């Protein structure tokens, strides 16, 4: 029997850690991969940085925020939609208001490293099927209740209940069973229902929660910082189920005002009530400037806000010319995919989808739609910055092949399609226009149907053919589990492949980055081969803030982590 | 006079009733459509029927109309889909904001264009007249979306002396009103100026003005006593029409400056297919149109007794 491994403070460490250190020493993996995996397995970020430093012969450099000053009010231009239930959020800006009130079990920083938050520490079993989270003690809800295991169990139960309608059910698929209800639908197909596996979440004591998974999953900590996984109070539904009306949370701010389409004001709670280090900003204010993308920039230029949520790539030059502005950039795995619903005509025929895919020249698309700020996409939704990315052979634009595929599918004279687009995102429209020209070459005549933002988000997962934004996630397998696994809520293309699911299970349960990368070859190839999506590009994201906003760092997902931010 | 006002009021109410019937028929005759707009395009049949039943949509059309009108009269338009609050809670503050914008614009436009119009019309064909006329034509020809960009490029991005948006989140701020008012004035004053000028020029050619001048009255007295009152009848109607335009037609300016007004609300309601908000906005817009028209009529008779019993 192997001796149980302990770190310097006597805490048990995962059995894979020594091998991980060895891999780093032999330079089989990079420093970033090492930090990812070590922190994921429960090593604290500080300790992981120290280990990496020791192995690579550098000092233990842990990035630290500069010394803090107190006070200041931050004003940020951002759209404000309804903010009812964090579990059903489908838009990052919603979570940015909620993020200051409610908190997550873990927190992934702008450096893609996941650190403890409401969970003080966690451990994974060697087979990655049992995860134990130690919750922080002494955390109080804003209504005076103690935070504890009951809250966490309640949240897991809500997320995995299909009635909640939360996308989290896809992230935690390993805690869910699909059960035959015994009923049949109109086509005689059995109606299946998803239900949490009994015992999947277990309260060990008041401050310990254990997850018992059906299959190995390595991204559990990362999943717990996906934006709809904010922890709400155990009586959330009972007390109305509306965060904007009953804003109970563990976070450092309280909601002082919330008006859809106008503004949200968050005021610092009494620091003695808050468990963590005192936050700097006294007040955070989100102001909605409507659908006009130039309005927030005008507000920034005339000092009406300190920061804007997002900058379009066409606005970079404007910001550079305004004195006192800092342009923030983050390299990300954000993208938009022209996804086709595989159960809707004419996309039921794989050849049609492959033809759509074959028309795109990704290099020129990146240049045309995004001025080259990013990386060309490869139609499988795993980004080169994901640790497990496998480089597949490049797929070049091939118009002749597209035409042949269309002819085989019974459309020798071309085909007419309609794609739904979101009017709010300028680069996506530019990308769609460029793609339209490429598609036309093969006789695919695509009508661009531009819908106002709110209307688009009403149908994004319903339309047969649509261009959908996907935000950055730190691991490739996370996106795969959210968007392409059979039957999960955000599977917008209705893709249903047992082979893909099995390959994904295999990859999702593999800890070793190099091993996982090999397994991703299959996952990526199946997805690309089935031509579910025609992917636009990987984009860098930008936003801008006034130089008096200190310690702000753009998160690749635009998550607002503002606890260290202050106004100088 | 009283009979006249009552008759006008009667016409106004009748117009409103006709419009409300039309509006109701257009938006609500197809109950399925209402449910789709409220519950989203891909809600299930079952959800829609439940919602329709709960909200009395299976009652006969006339009953539904009467109930709808009754609710609308007491200010209950239903809940906004987009804002998740009763429509009246968003509508009235927004209308108030637009009122402020309209008032501020009018306070500049009326003295400016009447003054310029009278100056130009007083001596038709003079250099002053030509310069005023040409300036008016040029400014009126530039659409608001172009002048808004131009003006904010100068005052916000280049000179950096005025705020670029007017969302008034810190409470009312007169500085934030300057740019939207500037854009609106620039677009509008030329039109009113030219109407005033034309009217003034016409009055100046009448016999009674000639008589007044010939009998030796000071020129100032001729203009103020005799010419002005008669010359103002035509611009009065034009100005009344501007109020209507300012309350429901300044969508571009409100959108550009993120001003939380009625026009921007109307746009947002339409883009989001927020049906009850659209209905409320439409009713208010029609009310404003009919109301200002009535005010114009009444004011007209006051200014010109000859029309009084026509």
PDB file of N, CA, C and O in Angstrom, chain A residues 79-82 84 260-263 285 287-289 291-292 295 298-299 301-302 304 318 322 452 454-455 459 462, chain B residues 41-42 82-84 90 94 156-157 162-167 169-170 176 255-258 260 268 270-273:
ATOM      1  N   UNK A  79     -24.863  46.622 -20.001  1.00  0.00           N
ATOM      2  CA  UNK A  79     -26.303  46.423 -20.164  1.00  0.00           C
ATOM      3  C   UNK A  79     -26.881  45.692 -18.961  1.00  0.00           C
ATOM      4  O   UNK A  79     -26.241  44.814 -18.387  1.00  0.00           O
ATOM      5  N   UNK A  80     -28.098  46.048 -18.595  1.00  0.00           N
ATOM      6  CA  UNK A  80     -28.722  45.411 -17.436  1.00  0.00           C
ATOM      7  C   UNK A  80     -30.026  44.742 -17.833  1.00  0.00           C
ATOM      8  O   UNK A  80     -30.983  45.413 -18.206  1.00  0.00           O
ATOM      9  N   UNK A  81     -30.017  43.419 -17.762  1.00  0.00           N
ATOM     10  CA  UNK A  81     -31.250  42.675 -18.012  1.00  0.00           C
ATOM     11  C   UNK A  81     -31.802  42.203 -16.681  1.00  0.00           C
ATOM     12  O   UNK A  81     -31.213  42.458 -15.641  1.00  0.00           O
ATOM     13  N   UNK A  82     -32.931  41.504 -16.752  1.00  0.00           N
ATOM     14  CA  UNK A  82     -33.512  41.010 -15.490  1.00  0.00           C
ATOM     15  C   UNK A  82     -32.501  40.103 -14.786  1.00  0.00           C
ATOM     16  O   UNK A  82     -31.640  39.510 -15.433  1.00  0.00           O
ATOM     17  N   UNK A  84     -33.111  37.379 -12.219  1.00  0.00           N
ATOM     18  CA  UNK A  84     -34.012  36.647 -11.349  1.00  0.00           C
ATOM     19  C   UNK A  84     -33.298  35.518 -10.619  1.00  0.00           C
ATOM     20  O   UNK A  84     -33.192  35.531  -9.400  1.00  0.00           O
ATOM     21  N   UNK A 260     -33.948  47.385 -14.338  1.00  0.00           N
ATOM     22  CA  UNK A 260     -33.618  46.824 -15.649  1.00  0.00           C
ATOM     23  C   UNK A 260     -33.507  47.962 -16.667  1.00  0.00           C
ATOM     24  O   UNK A 260     -34.324  48.874 -16.674  1.00  0.00           O
ATOM     25  N   UNK A 261     -32.447  47.912 -17.466  1.00  0.00           N
ATOM     26  CA  UNK A 261     -32.290  48.908 -18.516  1.00  0.00           C
ATOM     27  C   UNK A 261     -31.814  50.258 -18.011  1.00  0.00           C
ATOM     28  O   UNK A 261     -31.631  51.170 -18.802  1.00  0.00           O
ATOM     29  N   UNK A 262     -31.627  50.397 -16.706  1.00  0.00           N
ATOM     30  CA  UNK A 262     -31.172  51.693 -16.184  1.00  0.00           C
ATOM     31  C   UNK A 262     -29.903  51.572 -15.355  1.00  0.00           C
ATOM     32  O   UNK A 262     -28.828  51.808 -15.841  1.00  0.00           O
ATOM     33  N   UNK A 263     -30.050  51.176 -14.104  1.00  0.00           N
ATOM     34  CA  UNK A 263     -28.829  51.063 -13.319  1.00  0.00           C
ATOM     35  C   UNK A 263     -28.974  50.060 -12.179  1.00  0.00           C
ATOM     36  O   UNK A 263     -30.079  49.724 -11.745  1.00  0.00           O
ATOM     37  N   UNK A 285     -21.304  50.742  -9.365  1.00  0.00           N
ATOM     38  CA  UNK A 285     -22.516  51.167 -10.029  1.00  0.00           C
ATOM     39  C   UNK A 285     -22.464  50.741 -11.483  1.00  0.00           C
ATOM     40  O   UNK A 285     -21.515  51.067 -12.187  1.00  0.00           O
ATOM     41  N   UNK A 287     -24.228  51.072 -15.105  1.00  0.00           N
ATOM     42  CA  UNK A 287     -25.155  51.970 -15.790  1.00  0.00           C
ATOM     43  C   UNK A 287     -25.415  51.426 -17.191  1.00  0.00           C
ATOM     44  O   UNK A 287     -24.488  51.047 -17.902  1.00  0.00           O
ATOM     45  N   UNK A 288     -26.679  51.370 -17.564  1.00  0.00           N
ATOM     46  CA  UNK A 288     -27.076  50.832 -18.861  1.00  0.00           C
ATOM     47  C   UNK A 288     -27.210  51.974 -19.861  1.00  0.00           C
ATOM     48  O   UNK A 288     -27.930  52.938 -19.612  1.00  0.00           O
ATOM     49  N   UNK A 289     -26.496  51.881 -20.975  1.00  0.00           N
ATOM     50  CA  UNK A 289     -26.567  52.933 -21.978  1.00  0.00           C
ATOM     51  C   UNK A 289     -27.315  52.490 -23.231  1.00  0.00           C
ATOM     52  O   UNK A 289     -27.167  53.085 -24.290  1.00  0.00           O
ATOM     53  N   UNK A 291     -28.659  49.899 -26.419  1.00  0.00           N
ATOM     54  CA  UNK A 291     -28.054  49.026 -27.417  1.00  0.00           C
ATOM     55  C   UNK A 291     -26.964  49.707 -28.243  1.00  0.00           C
ATOM     56  O   UNK A 291     -26.267  49.057 -29.008  1.00  0.00           O
ATOM     57  N   UNK A 292     -26.834  51.019 -28.135  1.00  0.00           N
ATOM     58  CA  UNK A 292     -25.872  51.740 -28.952  1.00  0.00           C
ATOM     59  C   UNK A 292     -24.463  51.544 -28.387  1.00  0.00           C
ATOM     60  O   UNK A 292     -24.142  52.046 -27.320  1.00  0.00           O
ATOM     61  N   UNK A 295     -22.353  54.589 -27.216  1.00  0.00           N
ATOM     62  CA  UNK A 295     -22.730  55.399 -26.050  1.00  0.00           C
ATOM     63  C   UNK A 295     -21.810  55.173 -24.845  1.00  0.00           C
ATOM     64  O   UNK A 295     -21.352  56.142 -24.246  1.00  0.00           O
ATOM     65  N   UNK A 298     -18.610  57.023 -25.392  1.00  0.00           N
ATOM     66  CA  UNK A 298     -18.803  58.468 -25.210  1.00  0.00           C
ATOM     67  C   UNK A 298     -18.858  58.800 -23.724  1.00  0.00           C
ATOM     68  O   UNK A 298     -18.318  59.807 -23.274  1.00  0.00           O
ATOM     69  N   UNK A 299     -19.505  57.921 -22.950  1.00  0.00           N
ATOM     70  CA  UNK A 299     -19.594  58.145 -21.508  1.00  0.00           C
ATOM     71  C   UNK A 299     -18.212  58.062 -20.871  1.00  0.00           C
ATOM     72  O   UNK A 299     -17.869  58.847 -19.980  1.00  0.00           O
ATOM     73  N   UNK A 301     -15.355  58.673 -22.407  1.00  0.00           N
ATOM     74  CA  UNK A 301     -14.573  59.825 -22.865  1.00  0.00           C
ATOM     75  C   UNK A 301     -14.911  61.073 -22.062  1.00  0.00           C
ATOM     76  O   UNK A 301     -14.063  61.924 -21.845  1.00  0.00           O
ATOM     77  N   UNK A 302     -16.162  61.176 -21.627  1.00  0.00           N
ATOM     78  CA  UNK A 302     -16.532  62.393 -20.909  1.00  0.00           C
ATOM     79  C   UNK A 302     -16.632  62.122 -19.408  1.00  0.00           C
ATOM     80  O   UNK A 302     -17.321  62.830 -18.694  1.00  0.00           O
ATOM     81  N   UNK A 304     -18.044  60.001 -17.500  1.00  0.00           N
ATOM     82  CA  UNK A 304     -19.303  59.666 -16.827  1.00  0.00           C
ATOM     83  C   UNK A 304     -19.268  58.255 -16.270  1.00  0.00           C
ATOM     84  O   UNK A 304     -20.088  57.891 -15.450  1.00  0.00           O
ATOM     85  N   UNK A 318     -10.298  54.442 -31.118  1.00  0.00           N
ATOM     86  CA  UNK A 318     -10.887  55.591 -30.415  1.00  0.00           C
ATOM     87  C   UNK A 318     -10.303  55.685 -29.009  1.00  0.00           C
ATOM     88  O   UNK A 318      -9.871  56.747 -28.568  1.00  0.00           O
ATOM     89  N   UNK A 322      -7.959  58.711 -26.667  1.00  0.00           N
ATOM     90  CA  UNK A 322      -8.465  59.500 -25.540  1.00  0.00           C
ATOM     91  C   UNK A 322      -7.432  59.467 -24.420  1.00  0.00           C
ATOM     92  O   UNK A 322      -7.033  58.391 -23.977  1.00  0.00           O
ATOM     93  N   UNK A 452     -32.658  41.991 -32.852  1.00  0.00           N
ATOM     94  CA  UNK A 452     -32.209  42.740 -31.689  1.00  0.00           C
ATOM     95  C   UNK A 452     -31.776  41.780 -30.576  1.00  0.00           C
ATOM     96  O   UNK A 452     -32.339  40.689 -30.454  1.00  0.00           O
ATOM     97  N   UNK A 454     -32.117  41.239 -27.359  1.00  0.00           N
ATOM     98  CA  UNK A 454     -33.031  40.549 -26.444  1.00  0.00           C
ATOM     99  C   UNK A 454     -33.865  39.512 -27.191  1.00  0.00           C
ATOM    100  O   UNK A 454     -34.140  38.427 -26.680  1.00  0.00           O
ATOM    101  N   UNK A 455     -34.230  39.855 -28.415  1.00  0.00           N
ATOM    102  CA  UNK A 455     -35.040  38.927 -29.203  1.00  0.00           C
ATOM    103  C   UNK A 455     -34.201  37.709 -29.607  1.00  0.00           C
ATOM    104  O   UNK A 455     -34.680  36.584 -29.583  1.00  0.00           O
ATOM    105  N   UNK A 459     -34.364  33.138 -28.788  1.00  0.00           N
ATOM    106  CA  UNK A 459     -34.476  32.018 -29.725  1.00  0.00           C
ATOM    107  C   UNK A 459     -33.146  31.331 -29.995  1.00  0.00           C
ATOM    108  O   UNK A 459     -33.080  30.424 -30.807  1.00  0.00           O
ATOM    109  N   UNK A 462     -33.230  27.772 -30.212  1.00  0.00           N
ATOM    110  CA  UNK A 462     -34.398  27.202 -30.866  1.00  0.00           C
ATOM    111  C   UNK A 462     -34.295  27.236 -32.389  1.00  0.00           C
ATOM    112  O   UNK A 462     -34.834  26.392 -33.077  1.00  0.00           O
TER     113      UNK A 462
ATOM    114  N   UNK B  41     -41.233  32.993 -28.078  1.00  0.00           N
ATOM    115  CA  UNK B  41     -41.664  32.340 -29.306  1.00  0.00           C
ATOM    116  C   UNK B  41     -41.710  30.811 -29.228  1.00  0.00           C
ATOM    117  O   UNK B  41     -42.393  30.164 -30.001  1.00  0.00           O
ATOM    118  N   UNK B  42     -40.995  30.245 -28.293  1.00  0.00           N
ATOM    119  CA  UNK B  42     -40.959  28.782 -28.291  1.00  0.00           C
ATOM    120  C   UNK B  42     -41.563  28.184 -27.028  1.00  0.00           C
ATOM    121  O   UNK B  42     -41.233  27.084 -26.625  1.00  0.00           O
ATOM    122  N   UNK B  82     -40.090  43.111 -20.800  1.00  0.00           N
ATOM    123  CA  UNK B  82     -38.666  43.423 -20.752  1.00  0.00           C
ATOM    124  C   UNK B  82     -38.240  43.910 -19.371  1.00  0.00           C
ATOM    125  O   UNK B  82     -37.219  43.508 -18.858  1.00  0.00           O
ATOM    126  N   UNK B  83     -39.035  44.788 -18.778  1.00  0.00           N
ATOM    127  CA  UNK B  83     -38.604  45.423 -17.537  1.00  0.00           C
ATOM    128  C   UNK B  83     -39.100  44.697 -16.289  1.00  0.00           C
ATOM    129  O   UNK B  83     -38.714  45.034 -15.180  1.00  0.00           O
ATOM    130  N   UNK B  84     -39.984  43.727 -16.480  1.00  0.00           N
ATOM    131  CA  UNK B  84     -40.487  42.922 -15.363  1.00  0.00           C
ATOM    132  C   UNK B  84     -41.167  43.742 -14.267  1.00  0.00           C
ATOM    133  O   UNK B  84     -41.105  43.385 -13.100  1.00  0.00           O
ATOM    134  N   UNK B  90     -42.571  52.194 -15.614  1.00  0.00           N
ATOM    135  CA  UNK B  90     -41.522  52.683 -16.510  1.00  0.00           C
ATOM    136  C   UNK B  90     -42.012  53.839 -17.364  1.00  0.00           C
ATOM    137  O   UNK B  90     -41.266  54.754 -17.671  1.00  0.00           O
ATOM    138  N   UNK B  94     -40.383  57.909 -17.790  1.00  0.00           N
ATOM    139  CA  UNK B  94     -39.773  58.105 -19.101  1.00  0.00           C
ATOM    140  C   UNK B  94     -40.430  59.280 -19.835  1.00  0.00           C
ATOM    141  O   UNK B  94     -39.765  60.080 -20.476  1.00  0.00           O
ATOM    142  N   UNK B 156     -17.398  66.290 -27.183  1.00  0.00           N
ATOM    143  CA  UNK B 156     -17.043  65.228 -26.245  1.00  0.00           C
ATOM    144  C   UNK B 156     -15.620  64.738 -26.495  1.00  0.00           C
ATOM    145  O   UNK B 156     -14.784  64.720 -25.602  1.00  0.00           O
ATOM    146  N   UNK B 157     -15.337  64.368 -27.750  1.00  0.00           N
ATOM    147  CA  UNK B 157     -14.052  63.713 -28.001  1.00  0.00           C
ATOM    148  C   UNK B 157     -12.916  64.701 -28.253  1.00  0.00           C
ATOM    149  O   UNK B 157     -11.791  64.458 -27.875  1.00  0.00           O
ATOM    150  N   UNK B 162     -18.102  68.525 -22.692  1.00  0.00           N
ATOM    151  CA  UNK B 162     -19.489  68.161 -22.371  1.00  0.00           C
ATOM    152  C   UNK B 162     -19.624  66.650 -22.218  1.00  0.00           C
ATOM    153  O   UNK B 162     -18.905  65.891 -22.855  1.00  0.00           O
ATOM    154  N   UNK B 163     -20.535  66.211 -21.353  1.00  0.00           N
ATOM    155  CA  UNK B 163     -20.730  64.770 -21.172  1.00  0.00           C
ATOM    156  C   UNK B 163     -21.310  64.114 -22.427  1.00  0.00           C
ATOM    157  O   UNK B 163     -22.179  64.695 -23.070  1.00  0.00           O
ATOM    158  N   UNK B 164     -20.804  62.944 -22.759  1.00  0.00           N
ATOM    159  CA  UNK B 164     -21.191  62.280 -23.999  1.00  0.00           C
ATOM    160  C   UNK B 164     -22.513  61.537 -23.928  1.00  0.00           C
ATOM    161  O   UNK B 164     -23.111  61.235 -24.949  1.00  0.00           O
ATOM    162  N   UNK B 165     -22.956  61.195 -22.735  1.00  0.00           N
ATOM    163  CA  UNK B 165     -24.257  60.536 -22.620  1.00  0.00           C
ATOM    164  C   UNK B 165     -25.100  61.262 -21.585  1.00  0.00           C
ATOM    165  O   UNK B 165     -24.579  61.966 -20.728  1.00  0.00           O
ATOM    166  N   UNK B 166     -26.392  61.036 -21.672  1.00  0.00           N
ATOM    167  CA  UNK B 166     -27.313  61.791 -20.824  1.00  0.00           C
ATOM    168  C   UNK B 166     -28.235  60.850 -20.070  1.00  0.00           C
ATOM    169  O   UNK B 166     -29.440  61.007 -20.091  1.00  0.00           O
ATOM    170  N   UNK B 167     -27.653  59.841 -19.424  1.00  0.00           N
ATOM    171  CA  UNK B 167     -28.525  58.868 -18.765  1.00  0.00           C
ATOM    172  C   UNK B 167     -29.016  59.386 -17.415  1.00  0.00           C
ATOM    173  O   UNK B 167     -29.909  58.797 -16.827  1.00  0.00           O
ATOM    174  N   UNK B 169     -28.002  59.280 -14.436  1.00  0.00           N
ATOM    175  CA  UNK B 169     -28.043  58.330 -13.324  1.00  0.00           C
ATOM    176  C   UNK B 169     -27.683  58.986 -11.996  1.00  0.00           C
ATOM    177  O   UNK B 169     -27.992  58.459 -10.951  1.00  0.00           O
ATOM    178  N   UNK B 170     -27.020  60.137 -12.051  1.00  0.00           N
ATOM    179  CA  UNK B 170     -26.714  60.829 -10.796  1.00  0.00           C
ATOM    180  C   UNK B 170     -27.805  61.816 -10.427  1.00  0.00           C
ATOM    181  O   UNK B 170     -27.576  62.751  -9.688  1.00  0.00           O
ATOM    182  N   UNK B 176     -25.993  67.597 -18.782  1.00  0.00           N
ATOM    183  CA  UNK B 176     -26.238  66.455 -19.659  1.00  0.00           C
ATOM    184  C   UNK B 176     -27.335  66.739 -20.673  1.00  0.00           C
ATOM    185  O   UNK B 176     -27.493  66.017 -21.644  1.00  0.00           O
ATOM    186  N   UNK B 255     -31.716  57.648 -28.217  1.00  0.00           N
ATOM    187  CA  UNK B 255     -30.927  56.426 -28.355  1.00  0.00           C
ATOM    188  C   UNK B 255     -29.438  56.765 -28.361  1.00  0.00           C
ATOM    189  O   UNK B 255     -28.639  56.171 -27.650  1.00  0.00           O
ATOM    190  N   UNK B 256     -29.076  57.790 -29.133  1.00  0.00           N
ATOM    191  CA  UNK B 256     -27.672  58.141 -29.278  1.00  0.00           C
ATOM    192  C   UNK B 256     -27.060  58.597 -27.963  1.00  0.00           C
ATOM    193  O   UNK B 256     -25.945  58.214 -27.606  1.00  0.00           O
ATOM    194  N   UNK B 257     -27.808  59.403 -27.198  1.00  0.00           N
ATOM    195  CA  UNK B 257     -27.248  59.928 -25.960  1.00  0.00           C
ATOM    196  C   UNK B 257     -27.654  59.097 -24.744  1.00  0.00           C
ATOM    197  O   UNK B 257     -27.456  59.533 -23.611  1.00  0.00           O
ATOM    198  N   UNK B 258     -28.215  57.911 -24.985  1.00  0.00           N
ATOM    199  CA  UNK B 258     -28.661  57.039 -23.898  1.00  0.00           C
ATOM    200  C   UNK B 258     -29.549  57.795 -22.917  1.00  0.00           C
ATOM    201  O   UNK B 258     -29.484  57.601 -21.713  1.00  0.00           O
ATOM    202  N   UNK B 260     -32.858  58.456 -21.029  1.00  0.00           N
ATOM    203  CA  UNK B 260     -33.930  57.517 -20.667  1.00  0.00           C
ATOM    204  C   UNK B 260     -35.291  58.162 -20.903  1.00  0.00           C
ATOM    205  O   UNK B 260     -35.982  58.538 -19.963  1.00  0.00           O
ATOM    206  N   UNK B 268     -37.209  50.459 -27.548  1.00  0.00           N
ATOM    207  CA  UNK B 268     -36.870  49.249 -26.807  1.00  0.00           C
ATOM    208  C   UNK B 268     -38.072  48.311 -26.726  1.00  0.00           C
ATOM    209  O   UNK B 268     -37.938  47.102 -26.856  1.00  0.00           O
ATOM    210  N   UNK B 270     -40.493  48.075 -28.908  1.00  0.00           N
ATOM    211  CA  UNK B 270     -40.723  47.445 -30.203  1.00  0.00           C
ATOM    212  C   UNK B 270     -39.694  46.370 -30.489  1.00  0.00           C
ATOM    213  O   UNK B 270     -40.033  45.288 -30.959  1.00  0.00           O
ATOM    214  N   UNK B 271     -38.434  46.655 -30.179  1.00  0.00           N
ATOM    215  CA  UNK B 271     -37.380  45.674 -30.449  1.00  0.00           C
ATOM    216  C   UNK B 271     -37.597  44.406 -29.640  1.00  0.00           C
ATOM    217  O   UNK B 271     -37.268  43.314 -30.077  1.00  0.00           O
ATOM    218  N   UNK B 272     -38.130  44.555 -28.450  1.00  0.00           N
ATOM    219  CA  UNK B 272     -38.320  43.395 -27.589  1.00  0.00           C
ATOM    220  C   UNK B 272     -39.723  42.806 -27.694  1.00  0.00           C
ATOM    221  O   UNK B 272     -40.071  41.913 -26.936  1.00  0.00           O
ATOM    222  N   UNK B 273     -40.536  43.348 -28.607  1.00  0.00           N
ATOM    223  CA  UNK B 273     -41.924  42.903 -28.755  1.00  0.00           C
ATOM    224  C   UNK B 273     -42.649  42.895 -27.423  1.00  0.00           C
ATOM    225  O   UNK B 273     -43.388  41.972 -27.099  1.00  0.00           O
TER     226      UNK B 273
END
